[in-house]
Coordinates of C-alpha atoms and ligand atoms in Angstrom, one line a residue:
M264 CA -21.5 28.9 37.0
E265 CA -22.6 32.4 35.9
E266 CA -26.3 33.0 35.9
I267 CA -26.5 33.6 32.1
K268 CA -24.9 30.2 31.4
T269 CA -27.2 28.5 33.8
K270 CA -30.1 30.0 31.9
I271 CA -28.8 28.8 28.6
L272 CA -28.4 25.3 30.1
E273 CA -32.0 25.4 31.2
K274 CA -33.1 26.3 27.7
I275 CA -31.0 23.4 26.4
F276 CA -32.6 21.1 28.9
Q277 CA -36.1 22.1 27.9
K278 CA -35.1 21.6 24.2
K279 CA -33.8 18.2 25.0
K280 CA -37.1 17.2 26.6
S281 CA -38.9 18.3 23.4
L282 CA -36.6 16.1 21.3
E283 CA -36.9 13.0 23.5
N284 CA -39.7 11.5 21.4
I285 CA -38.5 12.7 18.1
S286 CA -36.5 10.3 15.9
I287 CA -33.6 11.2 13.8
K288 CA -35.4 9.5 11.0
S289 CA -38.3 11.9 11.3
L290 CA -35.9 14.9 11.4
F291 CA -34.8 13.7 7.9
E292 CA -38.4 13.4 6.8
A293 CA -39.1 16.9 8.0
N294 CA -36.1 18.5 6.3
P295 CA -35.1 17.1 2.9
H296 CA -31.9 19.2 3.1
R297 CA -30.9 17.9 6.5
F298 CA -27.7 16.2 5.2
E299 CA -26.6 19.5 3.5
D300 CA -27.5 21.5 6.6
F301 CA -25.6 19.3 9.0
S302 CA -22.5 18.3 7.0
F303 CA -19.3 19.9 5.9
E304 CA -16.5 19.2 3.4
Y305 CA -13.1 20.4 4.4
N306 CA -9.9 19.6 2.6
K307 CA -11.7 16.8 0.7
V308 CA -12.9 15.2 4.0
L309 CA -16.6 14.8 4.7
F310 CA -17.9 15.5 8.2
D311 CA -21.5 14.4 8.5
F312 CA -23.3 15.3 11.7
S313 CA -26.8 14.9 10.3
K314 CA -27.5 11.5 12.0
N315 CA -27.6 13.1 15.4
I316 CA -30.6 13.9 17.7
I317 CA -30.2 17.6 17.1
D318 CA -32.0 20.4 15.3
E319 CA -31.1 23.9 14.4
E320 CA -32.5 25.4 17.6
S321 CA -30.7 23.0 20.0
L322 CA -27.5 23.6 18.1
N323 CA -28.0 27.3 18.3
Y324 CA -28.4 27.1 22.1
L325 CA -25.3 25.0 22.4
I326 CA -23.4 27.5 20.4
E327 CA -24.7 30.3 22.6
F328 CA -23.4 28.3 25.6
A329 CA -20.0 28.1 23.9
E330 CA -20.0 31.8 23.3
K331 CA -20.9 32.6 26.8
S332 CA -18.1 30.2 27.9
N333 CA -15.7 32.6 26.1
L334 CA -14.7 29.9 23.8
V335 CA -13.2 32.2 21.2
E336 CA -11.1 34.0 23.8
N337 CA -10.0 30.7 25.2
I338 CA -8.9 29.5 21.8
N339 CA -6.9 32.7 21.3
D340 CA -5.3 32.3 24.7
M341 CA -4.1 28.8 23.8
F342 CA -2.6 29.8 20.4
L343 CA -1.0 32.9 21.8
G344 CA 0.8 31.0 24.6
K345 CA -1.1 32.3 27.6
K346 CA -0.4 30.0 30.6
I347 CA -3.7 28.2 30.5
N348 CA -2.3 25.2 32.2
F349 CA -2.4 27.2 35.4
T350 CA -1.9 24.3 37.8
E351 CA 1.5 23.7 36.3
N352 CA 2.0 27.4 35.3
R353 CA 2.6 26.4 31.7
A354 CA 1.5 27.5 28.3
V355 CA -0.1 24.9 26.0
L356 CA 1.6 25.2 22.6
H357 CA 1.6 21.9 20.8
T358 CA 0.1 24.0 18.0
A359 CA 3.4 26.0 17.7
L360 CA 5.2 22.7 16.8
R361 CA 3.1 22.5 13.6
N362 CA 2.8 26.2 12.9
L363 CA 4.1 26.5 9.3
S364 CA 3.2 30.2 9.0
G365 CA 6.5 31.5 10.3
E366 CA 4.5 33.5 12.9
Q367 CA 6.4 34.4 16.0
I368 CA 5.1 32.9 19.2
F369 CA 6.2 34.1 22.6
V370 CA 6.6 32.3 25.9
D371 CA 7.9 34.4 28.8
G372 CA 8.9 37.1 26.3
K373 CA 11.0 34.7 24.2
D374 CA 10.1 33.8 20.6
I375 CA 10.0 30.0 20.7
S376 CA 9.6 29.6 16.9
K377 CA 13.4 29.6 16.3
D378 CA 14.1 26.9 19.0
I379 CA 11.3 24.8 17.5
K380 CA 12.9 25.0 14.0
V381 CA 16.4 24.1 15.4
E382 CA 15.2 21.0 17.2
L383 CA 12.9 19.9 14.4
N384 CA 15.7 20.2 11.8
K385 CA 18.2 18.4 14.1
A386 CA 15.7 15.5 14.5
L387 CA 14.9 15.4 10.8
N388 CA 18.6 15.3 9.9
F389 CA 19.1 12.5 12.3
A390 CA 16.2 10.6 10.7
E391 CA 17.5 11.1 7.2
N392 CA 21.1 10.1 8.2
L393 CA 19.7 6.8 9.5
R394 CA 17.6 6.3 6.5
N395 CA 20.4 7.1 4.1
G396 CA 23.1 5.1 5.8
I397 CA 25.1 8.1 6.8
H398 CA 24.7 7.4 10.5
L399 CA 26.0 3.8 10.8
G400 CA 26.2 1.5 13.8
C401 CA 29.4 1.3 15.8
T402 CA 30.7 -1.5 13.6
G403 CA 29.9 0.2 10.4
K404 CA 26.6 -1.5 9.7
K405 CA 23.5 0.3 8.3
I406 CA 20.8 0.8 10.9
K407 CA 17.9 -1.6 10.2
N408 CA 16.0 -1.4 13.5
V409 CA 14.8 1.5 15.7
V410 CA 13.3 0.7 19.1
N411 CA 11.2 3.5 20.6
I412 CA 11.1 3.1 24.4
G413 CA 8.5 5.3 26.0
I414 CA 5.0 5.2 27.5
G415 CA 1.8 7.2 27.4
G416 CA 2.2 10.2 25.2
S417 CA 5.8 9.2 24.4
H418 CA 4.5 6.0 22.9
L419 CA 0.8 6.0 21.9
G420 CA 1.1 8.8 19.3
P421 CA 4.2 7.6 17.5
D422 CA 3.1 3.9 17.6
M423 CA -0.4 4.8 16.2
V424 CA 1.0 7.1 13.5
C425 CA 3.7 4.6 12.4
T426 CA 1.0 1.9 12.2
A427 CA -1.4 4.2 10.3
L428 CA 1.2 5.4 7.8
N429 CA 2.9 2.1 7.3
K430 CA 2.5 2.3 3.5
Y431 CA 5.0 5.2 3.6
S432 CA 7.6 3.4 5.6
G433 CA 11.1 2.8 4.4
D434 CA 13.4 -0.1 5.1
I435 CA 14.1 0.6 8.8
T436 CA 11.8 -1.3 11.1
V437 CA 10.4 0.7 14.0
H438 CA 9.6 -1.3 17.2
F439 CA 7.8 0.0 20.2
V440 CA 8.4 -0.9 23.8
S441 CA 6.2 0.7 26.5
N442 CA 5.2 -1.7 29.2
V443 CA 7.4 -2.3 32.3
D444 CA 6.4 -5.9 32.0
P445 CA 9.8 -7.3 31.0
F446 CA 8.1 -9.5 28.5
D447 CA 7.5 -6.4 26.3
I448 CA 11.2 -5.4 25.8
E449 CA 12.4 -9.0 25.8
Q450 CA 10.3 -9.8 22.8
V451 CA 11.9 -7.0 20.9
L452 CA 15.5 -7.7 22.1
K453 CA 15.1 -11.3 20.9
I454 CA 14.7 -10.1 17.3
V455 CA 17.1 -7.2 16.9
D456 CA 20.8 -7.1 16.4
P457 CA 22.8 -4.6 18.5
E458 CA 25.1 -3.8 15.5
N459 CA 22.2 -2.4 13.5
T460 CA 19.8 -1.1 16.1
V461 CA 19.2 2.4 17.5
F462 CA 17.2 2.9 20.7
L463 CA 15.2 6.1 21.1
I464 CA 14.5 6.8 24.8
A465 CA 11.4 8.9 24.6
S466 CA 10.4 10.6 27.8
K467 CA 9.4 14.2 28.4
T468 CA 10.6 13.9 32.0
F469 CA 13.3 11.2 31.6
T470 CA 12.2 10.0 35.1
T471 CA 9.2 7.8 34.2
Q472 CA 9.7 4.5 36.0
E473 CA 8.6 2.2 33.2
T474 CA 10.7 3.9 30.5
M475 CA 13.8 4.2 32.6
A476 CA 13.6 0.5 33.6
N477 CA 13.3 -0.5 30.0
A478 CA 16.0 2.0 28.9
N479 CA 18.4 0.6 31.5
K480 CA 17.6 -2.9 30.4
A481 CA 18.3 -2.1 26.8
K482 CA 21.6 -0.4 27.7
R483 CA 22.7 -3.5 29.7
W484 CA 21.7 -5.8 26.9
F485 CA 23.6 -3.6 24.4
L486 CA 26.8 -3.3 26.5
D487 CA 26.8 -7.1 27.2
R488 CA 27.1 -7.5 23.5
M489 CA 29.2 -4.6 22.4
S490 CA 31.5 -4.1 25.4
E491 CA 32.8 -0.5 24.8
P492 CA 30.6 2.0 26.7
D493 CA 31.4 4.7 24.1
F494 CA 29.4 2.7 21.6
V495 CA 26.3 3.8 23.4
A496 CA 26.8 7.1 21.6
F497 CA 26.1 5.5 18.2
H498 CA 23.1 3.5 19.3
F499 CA 21.2 5.5 21.8
A500 CA 19.2 8.8 21.3
A501 CA 17.0 10.6 23.7
L502 CA 13.9 12.7 23.2
S503 CA 13.2 14.7 26.2
T504 CA 12.9 18.1 28.0
N505 CA 15.4 16.9 30.6
V506 CA 18.8 17.2 28.9
R507 CA 20.8 16.7 32.1
A508 CA 19.2 13.3 32.8
C509 CA 19.8 12.2 29.1
K510 CA 23.5 13.0 29.5
D511 CA 23.7 11.2 32.8
F512 CA 22.2 8.2 31.1
G513 CA 25.1 8.3 28.6
V514 CA 23.5 9.7 25.5
S515 CA 25.9 12.0 23.5
E516 CA 24.8 15.6 23.1
S517 CA 24.4 15.3 19.4
N518 CA 21.8 12.5 19.9
I519 CA 19.7 14.5 22.4
F520 CA 16.6 16.0 20.9
G521 CA 14.8 18.5 23.0
F522 CA 11.4 19.9 23.6
W523 CA 9.7 22.1 26.2
D524 CA 7.4 22.0 29.2
W525 CA 4.6 23.7 27.2
V526 CA 4.2 20.5 25.2
G527 CA 1.9 18.1 27.1
G528 CA 2.9 14.5 26.9
R529 CA -0.3 13.4 25.1
Y530 CA 0.1 16.3 22.7
S531 CA 3.8 15.6 22.0
V532 CA 3.6 13.5 18.8
W533 CA 4.3 16.7 16.9
S534 CA 7.6 17.3 18.7
V535 CA 10.8 15.3 18.6
I536 CA 8.8 12.6 20.3
G537 CA 7.7 11.9 16.7
L538 CA 11.3 11.1 15.7
S539 CA 10.4 7.4 15.2
I540 CA 7.7 8.6 12.7
A541 CA 10.2 10.7 10.8
I542 CA 12.6 7.7 10.7
S543 CA 9.8 5.4 9.4
I544 CA 8.2 7.7 6.8
G545 CA 10.9 10.2 6.1
S546 CA 11.2 13.9 6.9
A547 CA 9.2 15.1 3.9
N548 CA 6.3 13.0 5.0
F549 CA 6.7 14.1 8.6
M550 CA 6.4 17.7 7.4
R551 CA 3.2 16.7 5.5
F552 CA 1.9 15.3 8.8
L553 CA 2.6 18.6 10.5
K554 CA 0.9 20.4 7.7
G555 CA -2.3 18.4 8.3
G556 CA -2.3 19.5 11.9
Y557 CA -1.6 23.1 10.9
D558 CA -4.5 23.1 8.4
M559 CA -6.9 22.0 11.1
D560 CA -5.5 24.7 13.5
M561 CA -6.3 27.3 10.9
H562 CA -9.8 26.0 10.5
F563 CA -10.3 25.9 14.3
R564 CA -8.9 29.4 14.7
N565 CA -10.7 31.1 11.9
Q566 CA -14.1 29.4 11.3
P567 CA -17.2 30.8 13.0
L568 CA -18.4 28.4 15.8
N569 CA -21.4 27.1 13.8
Q570 CA -19.1 26.0 10.9
N571 CA -16.2 24.9 13.0
I572 CA -15.8 21.1 12.9
P573 CA -14.0 20.5 16.2
V574 CA -16.4 22.9 17.9
L575 CA -19.4 21.1 16.5
M576 CA -18.0 17.7 17.5
A577 CA -17.3 19.0 21.0
L578 CA -20.8 20.5 21.3
L579 CA -22.5 17.2 20.2
G580 CA -20.4 15.3 22.8
F581 CA -21.3 17.9 25.4
W582 CA -25.0 17.6 24.5
Y583 CA -25.0 13.8 24.9
N584 CA -22.8 13.8 28.0
E585 CA -24.7 16.4 29.9
F586 CA -28.3 16.0 28.7
W587 CA -28.7 12.5 27.4
N588 CA -26.7 10.6 30.1
A589 CA -24.2 9.2 27.6
E590 CA -21.4 8.0 29.8
T591 CA -19.2 6.7 27.0
Y592 CA -18.7 7.3 23.3
A593 CA -17.1 4.9 20.8
V594 CA -14.7 5.7 18.0
I595 CA -14.8 3.1 15.2
P596 CA -12.5 3.5 12.2
Y597 CA -13.4 1.3 9.3
D598 CA -9.8 1.5 8.3
Q599 CA -7.3 -1.2 9.3
N600 CA -4.5 1.4 9.3
L601 CA -6.3 3.2 12.2
L602 CA -6.1 0.1 14.4
K603 CA -4.5 2.0 17.2
F604 CA -6.4 5.3 16.8
S605 CA -9.0 4.7 19.5
E606 CA -6.3 3.7 22.0
F607 CA -4.4 6.9 21.2
L608 CA -7.6 9.0 21.7
Q609 CA -8.2 7.4 25.0
Q610 CA -5.2 9.1 26.6
L611 CA -5.9 12.3 24.7
D612 CA -9.5 12.6 25.9
M613 CA -9.5 10.8 29.2
E614 CA -6.2 12.1 30.6
S615 CA -7.2 15.6 29.5
N616 CA -10.8 15.8 30.6
G617 CA -11.0 13.1 33.4
K618 CA -11.3 15.9 36.0
R619 CA -13.7 16.7 38.8
I620 CA -12.5 20.1 39.9
N621 CA -13.2 23.3 38.0
R622 CA -10.9 26.2 37.4
S623 CA -12.1 27.8 40.6
G624 CA -11.1 24.8 42.6
E625 CA -14.6 23.6 43.2
V626 CA -16.0 20.1 42.7
V627 CA -18.1 20.1 39.5
K628 CA -21.8 19.3 39.7
Y629 CA -22.0 17.8 36.3
N630 CA -20.4 15.0 34.2
T631 CA -17.0 15.9 32.6
G632 CA -14.9 13.7 30.3
P633 CA -16.7 10.7 28.8
I634 CA -15.2 7.2 28.6
L635 CA -13.8 6.7 25.1
W636 CA -13.5 3.3 23.7
G637 CA -13.6 1.4 20.4
T638 CA -11.7 -0.5 17.8
I639 CA -11.8 -1.0 14.1
G640 CA -14.8 -2.1 12.0
T641 CA -15.8 -4.7 11.0
N642 CA -14.2 -6.5 14.0
S643 CA -16.2 -4.4 16.4
Q644 CA -19.5 -5.6 14.8
H645 CA -18.7 -9.1 15.9
S646 CA -17.8 -8.2 19.4
F647 CA -19.6 -5.2 21.1
F648 CA -22.0 -3.8 18.5
Q649 CA -24.8 -5.9 20.0
L650 CA -24.7 -3.7 23.1
I651 CA -24.8 -0.5 21.1
H652 CA -27.8 -1.7 19.1
Q653 CA -29.9 -3.4 21.7
G654 CA -28.3 -2.7 25.1
T655 CA -29.7 -0.3 27.7
R656 CA -26.8 2.2 27.4
F657 CA -26.9 5.2 25.1
I658 CA -23.7 5.3 23.2
P659 CA -22.9 7.9 20.5
V660 CA -20.4 6.7 17.9
D661 CA -17.9 8.4 15.6
F662 CA -17.4 6.4 12.4
L663 CA -14.3 7.0 10.3
A664 CA -13.8 5.5 6.8
C665 CA -11.4 5.8 4.0
V666 CA -12.5 6.0 0.3
N667 CA -9.3 4.9 -1.3
T668 CA -7.0 2.7 0.8
G669 CA -4.4 2.0 -1.9
S670 CA -5.4 -1.7 -1.8
E671 CA -5.8 -3.1 -5.3
D672 CA -8.7 -5.2 -4.0
I673 CA -11.4 -2.6 -4.5
E674 CA -14.2 -5.1 -4.5
Q675 CA -13.2 -6.4 -1.0
H676 CA -12.9 -2.8 0.2
K677 CA -16.4 -2.2 -0.9
I678 CA -17.5 -5.0 1.5
L679 CA -15.9 -3.0 4.3
L680 CA -17.5 0.3 3.2
S681 CA -20.9 -1.3 2.8
N682 CA -20.7 -2.5 6.4
F683 CA -19.7 1.0 7.6
V684 CA -22.6 2.7 5.8
A685 CA -25.0 0.0 6.9
Q686 CA -24.1 0.3 10.6
T687 CA -24.7 4.1 10.6
E688 CA -28.1 3.6 8.9
A689 CA -29.1 0.6 11.1
L690 CA -28.2 2.5 14.3
M691 CA -30.4 5.4 13.2
L692 CA -33.4 3.4 11.8
G693 CA -33.5 0.4 14.1
K694 CA -36.3 -2.1 13.3
S695 CA -39.8 -1.6 14.6
E696 CA -42.2 -4.2 16.0
A697 CA -44.3 -4.1 12.9
E698 CA -41.3 -4.7 10.7
V699 CA -40.2 -7.7 12.8
Q700 CA -43.8 -9.1 12.7
E701 CA -43.9 -8.8 9.0
E702 CA -40.5 -10.4 8.5
L703 CA -41.3 -13.4 10.8
K704 CA -44.6 -13.9 9.0
S705 CA -43.0 -14.0 5.6
E706 CA -40.6 -16.6 7.0
N707 CA -43.6 -18.8 8.0
F708 CA -43.2 -18.6 11.7
S709 CA -46.2 -19.6 13.7
N710 CA -48.1 -16.9 15.7
D711 CA -46.7 -18.3 19.0
E712 CA -43.2 -18.3 17.7
I713 CA -43.7 -14.7 16.4
E714 CA -44.9 -13.6 19.9
L715 CA -41.9 -15.3 21.5
L716 CA -39.3 -13.8 19.1
K717 CA -40.7 -10.4 18.4
P718 CA -39.4 -8.4 21.4
H719 CA -35.9 -9.8 21.0
K720 CA -35.7 -8.8 17.4
V721 CA -36.8 -5.2 17.8
F722 CA -34.0 -2.6 17.4
P723 CA -35.0 0.7 19.0
G724 CA -32.7 2.7 16.7
N725 CA -32.3 6.5 17.1
K726 CA -28.6 6.0 18.0
P727 CA -26.6 9.0 17.0
T728 CA -23.5 8.8 14.9
N729 CA -20.9 11.2 13.4
V730 CA -19.3 10.2 10.1
I731 CA -15.9 11.3 8.9
I732 CA -14.9 10.1 5.5
Y733 CA -11.5 10.9 4.0
N734 CA -10.3 10.2 0.5
E735 CA -7.0 8.7 1.4
L736 CA -5.1 8.2 4.7
T737 CA -2.1 10.5 3.9
P738 CA 0.2 12.1 6.4
E739 CA -1.8 15.3 6.0
T740 CA -5.1 13.5 6.6
L741 CA -3.9 11.8 9.7
G742 CA -2.4 15.1 11.1
M743 CA -5.7 16.8 10.5
L744 CA -7.7 14.0 12.3
I745 CA -5.4 14.1 15.3
A746 CA -5.6 17.9 15.6
L747 CA -9.4 17.7 15.1
Y748 CA -9.8 15.5 18.2
E749 CA -7.2 17.5 20.2
H750 CA -9.3 20.6 19.6
K751 CA -12.6 18.8 20.3
V752 CA -11.1 17.8 23.7
F753 CA -10.0 21.4 24.3
V754 CA -13.4 22.9 23.6
Q755 CA -15.1 20.5 26.0
G756 CA -12.6 21.4 28.7
V757 CA -13.6 25.0 28.2
L758 CA -17.3 24.2 28.4
W759 CA -16.7 22.2 31.6
E760 CA -14.5 24.9 33.0
I761 CA -11.7 22.4 33.8
N762 CA -8.0 22.4 33.1
S763 CA -7.5 19.8 30.3
F764 CA -3.7 20.0 30.5
D765 CA -2.6 18.6 33.9
Q766 CA -2.9 15.0 35.1
W767 CA -2.4 14.9 38.8
G768 CA -4.6 11.8 39.0
V769 CA -1.8 9.6 37.7
E770 CA 0.6 10.6 40.6
L771 CA -0.9 8.7 43.5
G772 CA -0.5 5.3 42.0
K773 CA 3.1 6.1 40.9
I774 CA 4.1 7.1 44.5
L775 CA 2.5 4.0 46.0
A776 CA 4.1 1.7 43.4
K777 CA 7.5 3.0 44.4
K778 CA 6.9 2.3 48.1
I779 CA 5.5 -1.2 47.3
L780 CA 8.4 -1.9 45.1
S781 CA 10.9 -1.3 47.9
E782 CA 8.8 -3.6 50.1
L783 CA 8.8 -6.3 47.4
Q784 CA 12.6 -5.9 47.1
I785 CA 13.4 -6.2 50.8
G786 CA 10.7 -8.8 51.3
K787 CA 8.9 -7.0 54.1
I788 CA 5.3 -5.8 54.1
D789 CA 4.5 -2.5 55.9
N790 CA 1.8 -3.3 58.5
K791 CA 0.0 -0.1 57.7
H792 CA -1.4 -1.4 54.5
D793 CA -5.0 -2.5 54.5
G794 CA -5.9 -6.2 54.8
S795 CA -6.4 -6.7 51.0
T796 CA -3.1 -5.1 50.1
K797 CA -1.2 -7.1 52.7
G798 CA -3.0 -10.3 51.5
I799 CA -2.0 -9.7 47.9
M800 CA 1.6 -8.9 48.8
K801 CA 1.8 -12.0 51.0
F802 CA 0.4 -14.1 48.1
L803 CA 3.1 -12.7 45.8
F804 CA 5.9 -13.4 48.4
D805 CA 4.7 -17.0 48.9
N806 CA 4.6 -17.7 45.3
F807 CA 7.7 -15.9 43.9
K808 CA 10.1 -18.4 42.4
S809 CA 13.4 -17.8 44.1
Ligands
F6P271 O1 0.8 8.9 32.7 C1 1.2 10.2 33.1 C2 2.2 10.7 32.1 O2 2.8 11.8 32.7 C3 1.6 11.0 30.7 O3 0.9 12.2 30.7 C4 2.8 11.0 29.9 O4 2.5 11.0 28.5 C5 3.4 9.7 30.4 O5 3.2 9.8 31.8 C6 4.9 9.6 30.0 O6 5.7 10.6 30.6 P1 7.1 10.9 30.1 O7 7.1 11.2 28.6 O8 7.6 12.0 30.9 O9 7.9 9.6 30.3

């Protein structure tokens, strides 16, 4: 790391030491305008960073570090299509998929904006034709079910978005199959009818073992019931960069929707991988979703670093990860519609920044990507919040909440919102020994009982939280939220000097699984396996039902 950056890190470290014994509560007491100073409103969304262990000086140092990391240049390189994914020699241009400005974007000297438009329009037409009953099943029935078969980025984004925007859905039911556990697809095949079902085989590579196993199973199931192989053309579509393999599978050319190697799997929800979303919510709403992502791109590209929401979120995460030993962070939406949001973010963040080698090929000497976890509130309060409040780990939390859900039961929604607000306050304030003592006294506990209970009832507090509140979960809002986290992950990758866009770490397991599968198929264990692996395989052989 350059000397100048090391010096800034040292300043940040000293600053962290000075903040160790200062509570967030006291920072509020010292500055009556802290909320105004550390929060932003953007497109009617409130981003409140004020309940963090941060002051102006530490934030300025962090911004200085980002500047010296050439963050602005890195942002431009990404948007302009420079091959920043250098280990795969690829540009990183998911932002081009939602670029509604009409701006030309070049990859290898070719303007890609036209191709993007062509594939988008083709996919949106297909979606509308299904929704309007123009594309019928092979026996003339209107399509009622769509099954998206894909995994990782070809599953998590579409599934999460369809769940989140369910209130916009039409009368086609979208099902998702991802796991190679046969139980997953069998559950879906039990409830759909081949005459009114379309399968979307979603795979960037069209080689992924799980997806191809499920796609082949779906095809066999379909042909067993519909006999004529040509009928596959009515009921199967493919979303992929590998057109040859889609054709070999039997998908007709008109049902193949393409995208490009410069769209990473976990960033592909904006591409034709999002076809299931367009079928569910309609093409106009899908365009609104793209617009939300585009708006966040504009903010990210144009705002100065100290007013740039993804940059600030990234810097706060960096601060806790590097200087406060936070190994994990939780994302808790107080919004049932965002049930699958944290799961989606896990791939986005952990597959992107789960790296140990920097851009110069050296092992890094610091922590990189944190462990991201979480689920919706209030369910999380009754499962793992105990650990966040009173455990030994330091866990920053992002809270998300929706002001108007569309539910008519506003009074019950207020119960949800009160819990959301209360948790952020409780995590910050905690409960002191004196408060516990006072409380137990007022409840008439004896002195001995008070001494016994007191330490267990103290909450240290001072747990940092970010709060994001949106007025309504519209397609635009969701697009904006996803793009926000994408850019946060990008910024952190720049600060850690890693390539956030490859994922070599998933390869080894895939290769070994293929070898082990062939051994399971022929019933012979390779003696070169270690003792445990051989023992596990023997146990499987001994217990397989023939
Ligand atoms: O898990 C590795 C990975 O390559 C992900 O990055 C990707 O989203 C997933 O597999 C699925 O890949 P594909 O879309 O090519 O089937």
